[in-house]
Short mmCIF file of C-alpha atoms and ligand atoms in Angstrom, two decimals:
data_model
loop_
_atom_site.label_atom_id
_atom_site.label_comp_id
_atom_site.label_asym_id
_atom_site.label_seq_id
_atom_site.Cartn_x
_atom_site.Cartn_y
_atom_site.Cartn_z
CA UNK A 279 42.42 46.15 -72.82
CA UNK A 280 43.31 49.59 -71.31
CA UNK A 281 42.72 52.32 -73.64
CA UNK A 282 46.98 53.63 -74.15
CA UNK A 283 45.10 57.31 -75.02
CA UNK A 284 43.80 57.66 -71.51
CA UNK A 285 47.45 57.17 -69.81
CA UNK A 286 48.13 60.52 -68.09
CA UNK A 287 51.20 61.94 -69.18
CA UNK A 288 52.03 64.22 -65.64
CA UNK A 289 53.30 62.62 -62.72
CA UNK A 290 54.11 63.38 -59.41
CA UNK A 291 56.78 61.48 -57.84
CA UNK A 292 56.45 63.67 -54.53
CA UNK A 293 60.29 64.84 -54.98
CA UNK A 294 60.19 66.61 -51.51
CA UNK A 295 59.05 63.42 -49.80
CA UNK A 296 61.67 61.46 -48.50
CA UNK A 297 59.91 57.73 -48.24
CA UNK A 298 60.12 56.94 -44.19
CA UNK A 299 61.48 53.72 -43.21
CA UNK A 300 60.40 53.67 -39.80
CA UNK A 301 61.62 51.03 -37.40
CA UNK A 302 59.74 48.21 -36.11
CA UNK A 303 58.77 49.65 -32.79
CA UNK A 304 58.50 46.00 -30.90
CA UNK A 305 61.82 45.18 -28.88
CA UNK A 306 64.32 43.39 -30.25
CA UNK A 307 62.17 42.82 -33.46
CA UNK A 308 63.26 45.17 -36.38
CA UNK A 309 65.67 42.84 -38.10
CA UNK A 310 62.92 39.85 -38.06
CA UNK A 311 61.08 39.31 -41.80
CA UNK A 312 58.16 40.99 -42.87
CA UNK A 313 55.87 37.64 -42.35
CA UNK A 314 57.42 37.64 -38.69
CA UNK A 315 56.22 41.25 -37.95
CA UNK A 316 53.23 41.32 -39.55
CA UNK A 317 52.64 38.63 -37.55
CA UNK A 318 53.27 40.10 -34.32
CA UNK A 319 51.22 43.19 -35.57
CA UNK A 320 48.31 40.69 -34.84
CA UNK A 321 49.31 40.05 -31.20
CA UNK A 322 50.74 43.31 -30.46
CA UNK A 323 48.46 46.75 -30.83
CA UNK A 324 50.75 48.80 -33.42
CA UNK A 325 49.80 51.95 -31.39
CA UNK A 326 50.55 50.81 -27.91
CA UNK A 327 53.16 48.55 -28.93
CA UNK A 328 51.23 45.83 -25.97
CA UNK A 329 48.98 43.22 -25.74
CA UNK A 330 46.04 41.71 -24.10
CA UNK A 331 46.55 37.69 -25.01
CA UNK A 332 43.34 36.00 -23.42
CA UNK A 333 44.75 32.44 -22.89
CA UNK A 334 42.47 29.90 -22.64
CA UNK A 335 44.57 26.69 -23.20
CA UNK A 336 44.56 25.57 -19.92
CA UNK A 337 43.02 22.03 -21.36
CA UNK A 338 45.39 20.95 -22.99
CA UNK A 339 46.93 18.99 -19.65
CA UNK A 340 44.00 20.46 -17.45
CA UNK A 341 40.96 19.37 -18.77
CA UNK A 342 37.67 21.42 -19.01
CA UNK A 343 39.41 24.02 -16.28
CA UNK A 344 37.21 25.89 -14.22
CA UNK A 345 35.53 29.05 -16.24
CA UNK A 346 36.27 26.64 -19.31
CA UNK A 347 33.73 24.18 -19.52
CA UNK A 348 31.53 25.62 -22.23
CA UNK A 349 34.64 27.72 -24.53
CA UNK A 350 31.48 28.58 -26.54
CA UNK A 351 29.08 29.97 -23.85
CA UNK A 352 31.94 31.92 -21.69
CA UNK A 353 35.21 32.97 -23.83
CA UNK A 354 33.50 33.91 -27.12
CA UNK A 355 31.54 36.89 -25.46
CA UNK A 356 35.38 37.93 -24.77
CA UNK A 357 36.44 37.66 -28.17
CA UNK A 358 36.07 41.47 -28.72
CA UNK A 359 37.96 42.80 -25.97
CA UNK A 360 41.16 40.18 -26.74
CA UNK A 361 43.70 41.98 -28.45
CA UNK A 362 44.75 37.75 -28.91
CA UNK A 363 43.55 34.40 -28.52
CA UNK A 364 45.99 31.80 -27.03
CA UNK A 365 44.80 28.22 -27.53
CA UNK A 366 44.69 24.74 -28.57
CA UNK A 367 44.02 23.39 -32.34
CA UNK A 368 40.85 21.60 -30.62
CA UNK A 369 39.15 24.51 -29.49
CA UNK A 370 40.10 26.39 -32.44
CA UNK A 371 38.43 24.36 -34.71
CA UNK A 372 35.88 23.28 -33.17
CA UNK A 373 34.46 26.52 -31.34
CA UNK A 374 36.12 29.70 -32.52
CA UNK A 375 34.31 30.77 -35.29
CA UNK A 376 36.58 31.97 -38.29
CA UNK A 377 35.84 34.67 -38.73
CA UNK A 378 37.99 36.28 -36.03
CA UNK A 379 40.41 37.76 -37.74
CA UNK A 380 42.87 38.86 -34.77
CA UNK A 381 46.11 36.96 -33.63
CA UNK A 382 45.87 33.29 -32.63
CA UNK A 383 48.36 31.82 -30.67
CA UNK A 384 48.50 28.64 -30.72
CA UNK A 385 49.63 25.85 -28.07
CA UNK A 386 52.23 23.99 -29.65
CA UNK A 387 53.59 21.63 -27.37
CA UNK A 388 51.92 19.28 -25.12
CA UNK A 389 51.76 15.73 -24.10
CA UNK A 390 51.75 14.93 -20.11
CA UNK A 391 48.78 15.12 -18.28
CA UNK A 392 48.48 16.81 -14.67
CA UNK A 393 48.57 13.20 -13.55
CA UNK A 394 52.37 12.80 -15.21
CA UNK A 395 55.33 14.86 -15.39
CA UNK A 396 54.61 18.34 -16.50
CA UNK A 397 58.48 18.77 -18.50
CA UNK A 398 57.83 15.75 -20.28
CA UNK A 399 56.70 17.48 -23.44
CA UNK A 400 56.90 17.05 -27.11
CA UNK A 401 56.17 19.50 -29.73
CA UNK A 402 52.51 18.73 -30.74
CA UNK A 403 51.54 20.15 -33.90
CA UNK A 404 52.93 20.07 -37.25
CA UNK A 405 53.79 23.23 -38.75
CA UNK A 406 51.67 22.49 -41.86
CA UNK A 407 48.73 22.52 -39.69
CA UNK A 408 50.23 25.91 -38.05
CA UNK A 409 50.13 27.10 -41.46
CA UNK A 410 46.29 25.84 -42.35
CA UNK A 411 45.18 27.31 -39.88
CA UNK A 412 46.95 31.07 -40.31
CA UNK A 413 47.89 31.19 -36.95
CA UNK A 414 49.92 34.74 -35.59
CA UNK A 415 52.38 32.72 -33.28
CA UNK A 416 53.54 29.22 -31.65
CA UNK A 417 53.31 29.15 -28.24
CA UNK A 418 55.86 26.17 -25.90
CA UNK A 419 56.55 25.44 -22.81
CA UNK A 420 59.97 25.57 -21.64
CA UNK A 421 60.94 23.92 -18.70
CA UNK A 422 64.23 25.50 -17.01
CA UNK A 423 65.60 23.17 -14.17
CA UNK A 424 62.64 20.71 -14.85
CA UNK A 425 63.36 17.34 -15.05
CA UNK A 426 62.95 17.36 -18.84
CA UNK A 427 64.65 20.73 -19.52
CA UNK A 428 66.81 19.61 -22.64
CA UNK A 429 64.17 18.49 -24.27
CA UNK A 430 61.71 21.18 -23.71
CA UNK A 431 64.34 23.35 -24.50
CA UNK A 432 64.97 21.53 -28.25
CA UNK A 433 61.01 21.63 -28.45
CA UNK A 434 61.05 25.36 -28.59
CA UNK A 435 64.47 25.39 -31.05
CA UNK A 436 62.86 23.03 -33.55
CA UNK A 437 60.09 25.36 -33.21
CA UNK A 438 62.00 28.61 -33.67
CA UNK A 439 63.50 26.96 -36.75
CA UNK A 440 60.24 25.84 -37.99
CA UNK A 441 58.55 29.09 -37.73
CA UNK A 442 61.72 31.09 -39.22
CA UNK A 443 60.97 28.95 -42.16
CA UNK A 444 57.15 30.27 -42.62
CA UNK A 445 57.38 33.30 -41.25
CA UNK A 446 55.65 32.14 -37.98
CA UNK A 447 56.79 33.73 -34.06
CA UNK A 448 57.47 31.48 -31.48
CA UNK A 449 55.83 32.36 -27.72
CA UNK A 450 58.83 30.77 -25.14
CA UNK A 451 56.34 30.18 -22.15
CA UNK A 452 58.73 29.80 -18.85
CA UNK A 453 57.32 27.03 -17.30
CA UNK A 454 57.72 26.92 -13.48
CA UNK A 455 57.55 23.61 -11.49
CA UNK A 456 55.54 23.08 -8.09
CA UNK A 457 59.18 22.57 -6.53
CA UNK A 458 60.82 25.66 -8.09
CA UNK A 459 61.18 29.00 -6.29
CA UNK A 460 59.65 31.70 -8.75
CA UNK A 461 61.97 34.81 -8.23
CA UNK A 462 63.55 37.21 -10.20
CA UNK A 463 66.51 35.25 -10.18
CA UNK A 464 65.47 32.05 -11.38
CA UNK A 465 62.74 34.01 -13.72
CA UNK A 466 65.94 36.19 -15.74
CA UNK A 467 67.81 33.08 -16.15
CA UNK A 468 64.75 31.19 -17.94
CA UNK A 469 63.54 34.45 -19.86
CA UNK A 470 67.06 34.76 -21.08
CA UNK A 471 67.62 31.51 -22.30
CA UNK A 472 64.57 31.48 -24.05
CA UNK A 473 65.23 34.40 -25.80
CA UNK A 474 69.00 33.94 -26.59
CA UNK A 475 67.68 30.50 -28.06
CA UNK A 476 65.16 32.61 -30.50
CA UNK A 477 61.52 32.86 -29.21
CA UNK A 478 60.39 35.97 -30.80
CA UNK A 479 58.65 36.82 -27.15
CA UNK A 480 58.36 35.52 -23.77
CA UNK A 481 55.68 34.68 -21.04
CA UNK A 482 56.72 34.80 -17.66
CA UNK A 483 55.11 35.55 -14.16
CA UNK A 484 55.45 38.69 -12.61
CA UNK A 485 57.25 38.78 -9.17
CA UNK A 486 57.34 42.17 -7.00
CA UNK A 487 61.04 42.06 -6.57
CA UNK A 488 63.02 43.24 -9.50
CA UNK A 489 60.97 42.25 -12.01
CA UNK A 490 62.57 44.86 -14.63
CA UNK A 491 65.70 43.42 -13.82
CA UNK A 492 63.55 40.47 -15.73
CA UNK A 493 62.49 42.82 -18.53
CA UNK A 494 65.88 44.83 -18.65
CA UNK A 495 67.92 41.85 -19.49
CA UNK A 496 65.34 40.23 -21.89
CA UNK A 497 66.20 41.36 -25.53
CA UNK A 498 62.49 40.52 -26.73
CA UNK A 499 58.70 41.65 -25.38
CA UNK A 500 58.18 39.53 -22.15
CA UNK A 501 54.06 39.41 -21.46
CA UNK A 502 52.83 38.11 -18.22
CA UNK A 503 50.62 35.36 -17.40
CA UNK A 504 48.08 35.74 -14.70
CA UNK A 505 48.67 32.84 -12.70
CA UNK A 506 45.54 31.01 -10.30
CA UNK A 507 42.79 33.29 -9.70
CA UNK A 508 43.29 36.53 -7.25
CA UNK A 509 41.21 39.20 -6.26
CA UNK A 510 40.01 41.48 -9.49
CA UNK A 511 41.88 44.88 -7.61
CA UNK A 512 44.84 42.48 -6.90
CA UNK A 513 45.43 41.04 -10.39
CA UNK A 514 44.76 44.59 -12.45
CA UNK A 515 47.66 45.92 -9.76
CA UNK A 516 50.13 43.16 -11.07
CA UNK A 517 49.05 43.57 -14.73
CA UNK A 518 49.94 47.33 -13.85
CA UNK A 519 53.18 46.85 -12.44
CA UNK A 520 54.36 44.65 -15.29
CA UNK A 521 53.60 46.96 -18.07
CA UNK A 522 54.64 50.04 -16.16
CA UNK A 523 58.42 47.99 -15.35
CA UNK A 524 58.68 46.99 -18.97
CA UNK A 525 56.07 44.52 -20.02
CA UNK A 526 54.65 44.34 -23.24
CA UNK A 527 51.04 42.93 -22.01
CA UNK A 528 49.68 39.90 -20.62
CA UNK A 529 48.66 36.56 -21.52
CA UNK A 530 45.50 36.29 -18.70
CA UNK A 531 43.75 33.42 -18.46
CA UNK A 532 42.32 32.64 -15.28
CA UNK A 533 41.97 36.03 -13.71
CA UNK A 534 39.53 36.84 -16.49
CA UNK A 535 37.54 33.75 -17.61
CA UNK A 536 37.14 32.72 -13.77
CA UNK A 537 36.21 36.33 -12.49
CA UNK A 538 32.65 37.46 -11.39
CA UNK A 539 32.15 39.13 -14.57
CA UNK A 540 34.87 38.09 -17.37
CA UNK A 541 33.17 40.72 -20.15
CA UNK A 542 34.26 43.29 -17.49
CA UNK A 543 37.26 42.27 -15.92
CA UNK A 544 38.91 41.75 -19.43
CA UNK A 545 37.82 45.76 -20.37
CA UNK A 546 39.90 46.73 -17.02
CA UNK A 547 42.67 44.65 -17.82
CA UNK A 548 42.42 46.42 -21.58
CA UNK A 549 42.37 50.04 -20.14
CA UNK A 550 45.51 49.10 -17.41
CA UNK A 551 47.74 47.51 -20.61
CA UNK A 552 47.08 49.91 -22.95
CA UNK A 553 46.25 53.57 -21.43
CA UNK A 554 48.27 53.43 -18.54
CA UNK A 555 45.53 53.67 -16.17
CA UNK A 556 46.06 53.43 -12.39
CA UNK A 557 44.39 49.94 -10.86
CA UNK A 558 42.09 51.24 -8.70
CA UNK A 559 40.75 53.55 -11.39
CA UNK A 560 40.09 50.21 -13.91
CA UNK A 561 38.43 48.86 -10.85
CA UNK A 562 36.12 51.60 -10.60
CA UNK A 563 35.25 50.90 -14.15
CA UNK A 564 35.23 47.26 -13.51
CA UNK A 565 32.15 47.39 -10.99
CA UNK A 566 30.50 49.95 -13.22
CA UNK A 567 30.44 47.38 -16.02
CA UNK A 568 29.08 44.64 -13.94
CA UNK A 569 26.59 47.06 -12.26
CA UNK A 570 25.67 48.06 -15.76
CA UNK A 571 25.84 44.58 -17.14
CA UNK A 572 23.30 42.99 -14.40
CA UNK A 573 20.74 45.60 -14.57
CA UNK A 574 20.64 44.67 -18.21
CA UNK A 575 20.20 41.20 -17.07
CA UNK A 576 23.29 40.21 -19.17
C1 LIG B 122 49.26 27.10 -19.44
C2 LIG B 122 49.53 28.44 -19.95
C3 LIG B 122 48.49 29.47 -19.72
O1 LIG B 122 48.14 29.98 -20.96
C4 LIG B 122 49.01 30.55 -18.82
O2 LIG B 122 49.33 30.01 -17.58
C5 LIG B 122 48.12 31.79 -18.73
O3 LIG B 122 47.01 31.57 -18.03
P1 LIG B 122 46.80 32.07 -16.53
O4 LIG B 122 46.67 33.56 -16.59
O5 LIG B 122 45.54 31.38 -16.12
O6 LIG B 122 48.00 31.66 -15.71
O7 LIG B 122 50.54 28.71 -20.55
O8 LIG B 122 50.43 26.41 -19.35
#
């Protein structure tokens, strides 16, 4: 038992010291629960305020997707530079190891095949397992004008609900269909809804015309995903762009586990999101890694 005698009699209540309350710096986010944002403080840098999501989920209609064969041989060298992990219970379990300890986001809907209709999704993991394994965020596809819209649509609201419950973020992912013209028209209206809906953040593409119109009339972060492989100068120009017309980060898949040299790519996309740096300068640094990298035979 503490010894009573020992008890210090002077205090110091710091009387001068107002306690700060600061705001939750993440758009739209301040009057979410304290689950909720710590939450998002595991997908979103507290300093920057942005992200670097590595998404790797491609499998779960895809199949073992090009740079994704072997998770275990090509993404976990990654692991370090991802600010995030986006991906399925299955590779989670079976190939990230647990001890990392930053955000997972995890695919939460799912169902068709690339052989079937892509809208035709249901929500594909129970929220107990969600909870088992401590994930940072839910992550569905919402299909806007898609044959299955409605449903996707309640997917994501059951979802929102759901996580609102726990304490868990829900990712809206704006699906776009091979037949769909991906503009910043069609991209505002499926951010929007999304967001007016309740996804705590939003993945969209990036388009060159009036993309912060996209951003502007979003409430909550918007990240971008990558989209099919591009040239390394190309894609670190778009990731650019986004974050410098509102952005909060990326969710990159493709553009960094299919490049020459993923280990490197993913440390230019890193110094674009979060130091501002111009493209051509991450480049630079890009081809010094790999030049680096190969001499060491790595
Ligand atoms: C699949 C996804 C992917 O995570 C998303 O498309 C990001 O990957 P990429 O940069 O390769 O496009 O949501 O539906």
């Amino acid at each position: 038992m503490a010894d009573k005698d020992s008890l210090q009699e002077t205090h110091n209540f710091y009387l001068d010291i107002p306690m700060e309350n600061e705001p939750f710096r993440l758009r739209g986010s301040n009057s979410l629960d304290w689950g909720m944002k710590n939450r998002l403080s595991k997908i979103f840098c507290p300093e920057t305020g942005r992200t670097v999501m590595l998404a790797i989920d491609h499998g779960y209609f895809l199949g073992p997707t090009t740079g994704l064969e072997r998770v275990d041989v090509t993404i976990l060298p990654l692991l370090p530079y991802a600010d995030t992990l986006m991906c399925t219970r299955g590779i989670l379990r079976s190939t990230i190891p647990p001890t990392f300890t930053k955000g997972i986001v995890l695919r939460a809907s799912g169902g068709p095949s690339i052989l079937k209709e892509l809208s035709n999704e249901e929500i594909a993991v129970d929220i107990e397992d969600a909870i088992r394994l401590n994930v940072a965020a839910l992550a569905v596809q919402v299909f806007v004008g898609g044959e299955y819209e409605t449903k996707s649509i309640h997917n994501m609201t059951r979802l929102v609900d759901l996580g609102h419950r726990y304490g868990i973020p829900v990712l809206g992912v704006t699906a776009v269909g091979k037949e769909m013209v991906r503009d910043a028209k069609y991209l505002r209206l499926a951010t929007r809804i999304c967001a007016e809906l309740g996804a705590s953040y939003i993945k969209t593409y990036y388009v060159s015309e009036g993309f912060e119109t996209i951003t502007a009339s979003c409430p909550v972060p918007i990240v971008i995903a990558g989209g099919k492989k591009i040239p390394k100068l190309e894609a670190l120009r778009m990731a650019y762009q986004a974050v410098q017309q509102g952005a909060a980060g990326v969710d990159m898949g493709r553009n960094i586990f299919q490049s020459e040299d993923p280990v490197a790519m993913i440390q230019a996309v890193r110094k674009v999101v979060h130091e501002d740096i111009k493209p051509e300068e991450a480049y630079e640094l890009c081809l010094t890694l790999e030049n680096e990298r190969k001499r060491e035979g790595r």
